mmCIF file of N, CA and C in Angstrom:
data_model
loop_
_atom_site.group_PDB
_atom_site.id
_atom_site.type_symbol
_atom_site.label_atom_id
_atom_site.label_comp_id
_atom_site.label_asym_id
_atom_site.label_seq_id
_atom_site.Cartn_x
_atom_site.Cartn_y
_atom_site.Cartn_z
ATOM 1 N N ALA A 1 0.177 -7.741 -5.610
ATOM 2 C CA ALA A 1 -0.885 -7.407 -6.548
ATOM 3 C C ALA A 1 -2.232 -7.908 -6.030
ATOM 4 N N ILE A 2 -2.207 -9.060 -5.361
ATOM 5 C CA ILE A 2 -3.459 -9.610 -4.835
ATOM 6 C C ILE A 2 -4.038 -8.681 -3.777
ATOM 7 N N VAL A 3 -3.197 -8.202 -2.880
ATOM 8 C CA VAL A 3 -3.668 -7.281 -1.834
ATOM 9 C C VAL A 3 -4.124 -5.976 -2.471
ATOM 10 N N PHE A 4 -3.328 -5.444 -3.391
ATOM 11 C CA PHE A 4 -3.656 -4.159 -4.017
ATOM 12 C C PHE A 4 -5.027 -4.219 -4.679
ATOM 13 N N PHE A 5 -5.219 -5.167 -5.593
ATOM 14 C CA PHE A 5 -6.482 -5.213 -6.324
ATOM 15 C C PHE A 5 -7.622 -5.766 -5.469
ATOM 16 N N GLY A 6 -7.298 -6.576 -4.474
ATOM 17 C CA GLY A 6 -8.329 -7.047 -3.555
ATOM 18 C C GLY A 6 -8.927 -5.920 -2.738
ATOM 19 N N VAL A 7 -8.144 -4.891 -2.469
ATOM 20 C CA VAL A 7 -8.628 -3.718 -1.740
ATOM 21 C C VAL A 7 -9.153 -2.665 -2.718
ATOM 22 N N TYR A 8 -8.521 -2.562 -3.885
ATOM 23 C CA TYR A 8 -8.891 -1.511 -4.846
ATOM 24 C C TYR A 8 -10.325 -1.667 -5.361
ATOM 25 N N PHE A 9 -10.685 -2.871 -5.800
ATOM 26 C CA PHE A 9 -11.990 -3.029 -6.448
ATOM 27 C C PHE A 9 -13.167 -2.653 -5.548
ATOM 28 N N PRO A 10 -13.170 -2.995 -4.264
ATOM 29 C CA PRO A 10 -14.305 -2.533 -3.452
ATOM 30 C C PRO A 10 -14.210 -1.074 -3.006
ATOM 31 N N THR A 11 -12.978 -0.511 -2.907
ATOM 32 C CA THR A 11 -12.852 0.833 -2.332
ATOM 33 C C THR A 11 -12.477 1.928 -3.329
ATOM 34 N N HIS A 12 -11.689 1.622 -4.352
ATOM 35 C CA HIS A 12 -11.148 2.588 -5.314
ATOM 36 C C HIS A 12 -10.254 3.630 -4.641
ATOM 37 N N LEU A 13 -9.658 3.255 -3.513
ATOM 38 C CA LEU A 13 -8.738 4.136 -2.795
ATOM 39 C C LEU A 13 -7.317 3.609 -2.998
ATOM 40 N N VAL A 14 -6.603 4.212 -3.922
ATOM 41 C CA VAL A 14 -5.270 3.730 -4.283
ATOM 42 C C VAL A 14 -4.292 3.891 -3.120
ATOM 43 N N SER A 15 -4.406 4.964 -2.361
ATOM 44 C CA SER A 15 -3.482 5.162 -1.237
ATOM 45 C C SER A 15 -3.670 4.079 -0.178
ATOM 46 N N LEU A 16 -4.893 3.678 0.089
ATOM 47 C CA LEU A 16 -5.151 2.593 1.030
ATOM 48 C C LEU A 16 -4.551 1.290 0.511
ATOM 49 N N CYS A 17 -4.691 1.051 -0.785
ATOM 50 C CA CYS A 17 -4.113 -0.142 -1.403
ATOM 51 C C CYS A 17 -2.594 -0.142 -1.259
ATOM 52 N N SER A 18 -1.981 0.994 -1.457
ATOM 53 C CA SER A 18 -0.524 1.088 -1.361
ATOM 54 C C SER A 18 -0.030 0.822 0.056
ATOM 55 N N VAL A 19 -0.700 1.390 1.035
ATOM 56 C CA VAL A 19 -0.295 1.198 2.424
ATOM 57 C C VAL A 19 -0.472 -0.262 2.838
ATOM 58 N N LEU A 20 -1.610 -0.849 2.502
ATOM 59 C CA LEU A 20 -1.844 -2.241 2.878
ATOM 60 C C LEU A 20 -0.930 -3.197 2.117
ATOM 61 N N SER A 21 -0.628 -2.885 0.865
ATOM 62 C CA SER A 21 0.308 -3.712 0.095
ATOM 63 C C SER A 21 1.707 -3.648 0.683
ATOM 64 N N ALA A 22 2.126 -2.474 1.115
ATOM 65 C CA ALA A 22 3.445 -2.346 1.744
ATOM 66 C C ALA A 22 3.503 -3.151 3.032
ATOM 67 N N ALA A 23 2.441 -3.097 3.818
ATOM 68 C CA ALA A 23 2.402 -3.876 5.061
ATOM 69 C C ALA A 23 2.421 -5.374 4.753
ATOM 70 N N ALA A 24 1.645 -5.799 3.771
ATOM 71 C CA ALA A 24 1.615 -7.216 3.392
ATOM 72 C C ALA A 24 2.967 -7.666 2.859
ATOM 73 N N PHE A 25 3.649 -6.793 2.123
ATOM 74 C CA PHE A 25 4.986 -7.077 1.602
ATOM 75 C C PHE A 25 5.955 -7.346 2.750
ATOM 76 N N GLY A 26 5.954 -6.460 3.735
ATOM 77 C CA GLY A 26 6.833 -6.622 4.884
ATOM 78 C C GLY A 26 6.517 -7.874 5.688
ATOM 79 N N ILE A 27 5.253 -8.106 5.941
ATOM 80 C CA ILE A 27 4.840 -9.287 6.703
ATOM 81 C C ILE A 27 5.145 -10.562 5.932
ATOM 82 N N GLY A 28 4.832 -10.574 4.645
ATOM 83 C CA GLY A 28 5.062 -11.759 3.824
ATOM 84 C C GLY A 28 6.526 -12.152 3.756
ATOM 85 N N PHE A 29 7.378 -11.197 3.511
ATOM 86 C CA PHE A 29 8.811 -11.506 3.438
ATOM 87 C C PHE A 29 9.343 -11.930 4.800
ATOM 88 N N THR A 30 8.829 -11.344 5.864
ATOM 89 C CA THR A 30 9.264 -11.747 7.199
ATOM 90 C C THR A 30 8.870 -13.192 7.477
ATOM 91 N N VAL A 31 7.675 -13.572 7.097
ATOM 92 C CA VAL A 31 7.209 -14.947 7.329
ATOM 93 C C VAL A 31 8.007 -15.943 6.492
ATOM 94 N N PHE A 32 8.208 -15.651 5.224
ATOM 95 C CA PHE A 32 8.833 -16.627 4.327
ATOM 96 C C PHE A 32 10.359 -16.617 4.348
ATOM 97 N N HIS A 33 10.973 -15.560 4.871
ATOM 98 C CA HIS A 33 12.436 -15.465 4.899
ATOM 99 C C HIS A 33 12.933 -15.199 6.325
ATOM 100 N N TRP A 34 12.277 -15.782 7.296
ATOM 101 C CA TRP A 34 12.574 -15.517 8.701
ATOM 102 C C TRP A 34 14.043 -15.743 9.045
ATOM 103 N N GLY A 35 14.686 -16.739 8.439
ATOM 104 C CA GLY A 35 16.065 -17.062 8.764
ATOM 105 C C GLY A 35 17.098 -16.094 8.214
ATOM 106 N N ASN A 36 16.715 -15.249 7.267
ATOM 107 C CA ASN A 36 17.662 -14.341 6.631
ATOM 108 C C ASN A 36 17.451 -12.924 7.182
ATOM 109 N N LEU A 37 18.237 -12.570 8.171
ATOM 110 C CA LEU A 37 18.080 -11.283 8.850
ATOM 111 C C LEU A 37 18.249 -10.098 7.907
ATOM 112 N N PHE A 38 19.165 -10.209 6.939
ATOM 113 C CA PHE A 38 19.402 -9.125 5.985
ATOM 114 C C PHE A 38 18.149 -8.850 5.146
ATOM 115 N N VAL A 39 17.525 -9.908 4.639
ATOM 116 C CA VAL A 39 16.316 -9.758 3.807
ATOM 117 C C VAL A 39 15.165 -9.207 4.644
ATOM 118 N N VAL A 40 14.976 -9.745 5.835
ATOM 119 C CA VAL A 40 13.878 -9.291 6.691
ATOM 120 C C VAL A 40 14.062 -7.824 7.079
ATOM 121 N N THR A 41 15.272 -7.441 7.440
ATOM 122 C CA THR A 41 15.538 -6.055 7.824
ATOM 123 C C THR A 41 15.316 -5.095 6.657
ATOM 124 N N GLY A 42 15.851 -5.440 5.501
ATOM 125 C CA GLY A 42 15.677 -4.591 4.325
ATOM 126 C C GLY A 42 14.230 -4.470 3.901
ATOM 127 N N THR A 43 13.513 -5.576 3.922
ATOM 128 C CA THR A 43 12.110 -5.568 3.513
ATOM 129 C C THR A 43 11.261 -4.767 4.487
ATOM 130 N N CYS A 44 11.480 -4.968 5.778
ATOM 131 C CA CYS A 44 10.715 -4.214 6.770
ATOM 132 C C CYS A 44 11.035 -2.722 6.690
ATOM 133 N N PHE A 45 12.284 -2.380 6.425
ATOM 134 C CA PHE A 45 12.656 -0.976 6.252
ATOM 135 C C PHE A 45 11.894 -0.364 5.073
ATOM 136 N N MET A 46 11.851 -1.085 3.949
ATOM 137 C CA MET A 46 11.133 -0.560 2.774
ATOM 138 C C MET A 46 9.642 -0.426 3.050
ATOM 139 N N ALA A 47 9.063 -1.387 3.754
ATOM 140 C CA ALA A 47 7.632 -1.330 4.070
ATOM 141 C C ALA A 47 7.329 -0.142 4.983
ATOM 142 N N VAL A 48 8.137 0.039 6.013
ATOM 143 C CA VAL A 48 7.928 1.157 6.943
ATOM 144 C C VAL A 48 8.147 2.494 6.231
ATOM 145 N N LEU A 49 9.147 2.573 5.379
ATOM 146 C CA LEU A 49 9.400 3.800 4.625
ATOM 147 C C LEU A 49 8.222 4.132 3.707
ATOM 148 N N THR A 50 7.678 3.135 3.052
ATOM 149 C CA THR A 50 6.518 3.359 2.178
ATOM 150 C C THR A 50 5.330 3.870 2.979
ATOM 151 N N ILE A 51 5.063 3.243 4.106
ATOM 152 C CA ILE A 51 3.943 3.680 4.944
ATOM 153 C C ILE A 51 4.209 5.089 5.483
ATOM 154 N N PHE A 52 5.435 5.381 5.881
ATOM 155 C CA PHE A 52 5.797 6.714 6.367
ATOM 156 C C PHE A 52 5.579 7.771 5.281
ATOM 157 N N GLN A 53 5.936 7.456 4.051
ATOM 158 C CA GLN A 53 5.774 8.413 2.951
ATOM 159 C C GLN A 53 4.296 8.657 2.627
ATOM 160 N N HIS A 54 3.421 7.758 3.051
ATOM 161 C CA HIS A 54 1.987 7.909 2.802
ATOM 162 C C HIS A 54 1.253 8.520 4.007
ATOM 163 N N ARG A 55 1.985 9.125 4.933
ATOM 164 C CA ARG A 55 1.347 9.607 6.157
ATOM 165 C C ARG A 55 0.279 10.671 5.884
ATOM 166 N N ALA A 56 0.467 11.524 4.911
ATOM 167 C CA ALA A 56 -0.563 12.530 4.581
ATOM 168 C C ALA A 56 -1.809 11.837 4.024
ATOM 169 N N ASN A 57 -1.600 10.813 3.231
ATOM 170 C CA ASN A 57 -2.737 10.059 2.692
ATOM 171 C C ASN A 57 -3.480 9.338 3.814
ATOM 172 N N ILE A 58 -2.728 8.825 4.794
ATOM 173 C CA ILE A 58 -3.361 8.127 5.913
ATOM 174 C C ILE A 58 -4.236 9.090 6.710
ATOM 175 N N VAL A 59 -3.771 10.310 6.897
ATOM 176 C CA VAL A 59 -4.575 11.325 7.593
ATOM 177 C C VAL A 59 -5.848 11.599 6.812
ATOM 178 N N ARG A 60 -5.739 11.750 5.483
ATOM 179 C CA ARG A 60 -6.934 11.984 4.659
ATOM 180 C C ARG A 60 -7.872 10.781 4.693
ATOM 181 N N LEU A 61 -7.324 9.576 4.732
ATOM 182 C CA LEU A 61 -8.165 8.378 4.831
ATOM 183 C C LEU A 61 -8.945 8.363 6.144
ATOM 184 N N ILE A 62 -8.280 8.708 7.230
ATOM 185 C CA ILE A 62 -8.942 8.743 8.531
ATOM 186 C C ILE A 62 -10.049 9.783 8.551
ATOM 187 N N LYS A 63 -9.799 10.940 7.908
ATOM 188 C CA LYS A 63 -10.804 12.005 7.841
ATOM 189 C C LYS A 63 -11.847 11.770 6.753
ATOM 190 N N LYS A 64 -11.702 10.674 6.005
ATOM 191 C CA LYS A 64 -12.590 10.324 4.879
ATOM 192 C C LYS A 64 -12.606 11.415 3.817
ATOM 193 N N GLN A 65 -11.419 11.996 3.545
ATOM 194 C CA GLN A 65 -11.280 13.041 2.545
ATOM 195 C C GLN A 65 -10.465 12.589 1.340
ATOM 196 N N GLU A 66 -9.991 11.349 1.354
ATOM 197 C CA GLU A 66 -9.164 10.839 0.254
ATOM 198 C C GLU A 66 -10.033 10.619 -0.985
ATOM 199 N N LYS A 67 -9.532 11.059 -2.133
ATOM 200 C CA LYS A 67 -10.282 10.920 -3.380
ATOM 201 C C LYS A 67 -10.176 9.508 -3.919
ATOM 202 N N LYS A 68 -11.273 9.044 -4.495
ATOM 203 C CA LYS A 68 -11.290 7.730 -5.128
ATOM 204 C C LYS A 68 -10.799 7.870 -6.565
ATOM 205 N N VAL A 69 -10.135 6.832 -7.059
ATOM 206 C CA VAL A 69 -9.541 6.859 -8.391
ATOM 207 C C VAL A 69 -10.028 5.643 -9.162
ATOM 208 N N ASP A 70 -10.440 5.865 -10.409
ATOM 209 C CA ASP A 70 -10.791 4.750 -11.283
ATOM 210 C C ASP A 70 -9.617 4.517 -12.229
ATOM 211 N N LEU A 71 -8.801 3.541 -11.932
ATOM 212 C CA LEU A 71 -7.594 3.267 -12.703
ATOM 213 C C LEU A 71 -7.882 2.888 -14.141
ATOM 214 N N PHE A 72 -9.044 2.334 -14.404
ATOM 215 C CA PHE A 72 -9.345 1.844 -15.748
ATOM 216 C C PHE A 72 -9.942 2.916 -16.638
ATOM 217 N N LYS A 73 -10.240 4.091 -16.096
ATOM 218 C CA LYS A 73 -10.755 5.204 -16.903
ATOM 219 C C LYS A 73 -9.735 6.327 -17.044
ATOM 220 N N LEU A 74 -8.543 6.174 -16.439
ATOM 221 C CA LEU A 74 -7.519 7.201 -16.558
ATOM 222 C C LEU A 74 -7.079 7.356 -18.002
ATOM 223 N N GLY A 75 -6.992 8.565 -18.462
ATOM 224 C CA GLY A 75 -6.517 8.831 -19.814
ATOM 225 C C GLY A 75 -7.593 8.715 -20.884
ATOM 226 N N LYS A 76 -8.780 8.227 -20.515
ATOM 227 C CA LYS A 76 -9.867 8.113 -21.484
ATOM 228 C C LYS A 76 -10.777 9.319 -21.331
ATOM 229 N N LYS A 77 -11.251 9.809 -22.462
ATOM 230 C CA LYS A 77 -12.139 10.985 -22.421
ATOM 231 C C LYS A 77 -13.495 10.627 -22.944
#
């Protein structure tokens, strides 16, 4: 959540927040659970899968075509 909102508030790019949060999740679990190969493997698999599923968003981010989202105004008219 810290990574997500730390990136969200200055950028408002939810896809960027998701990709960076997935990377931080994988790195964090690897650092703190280094001795448990099962946990590290599973966590890194989930992080890589999340980033892989966001590949279209990553292309749009690189092209600066990704839409910004205001999470706090969703559903309000």
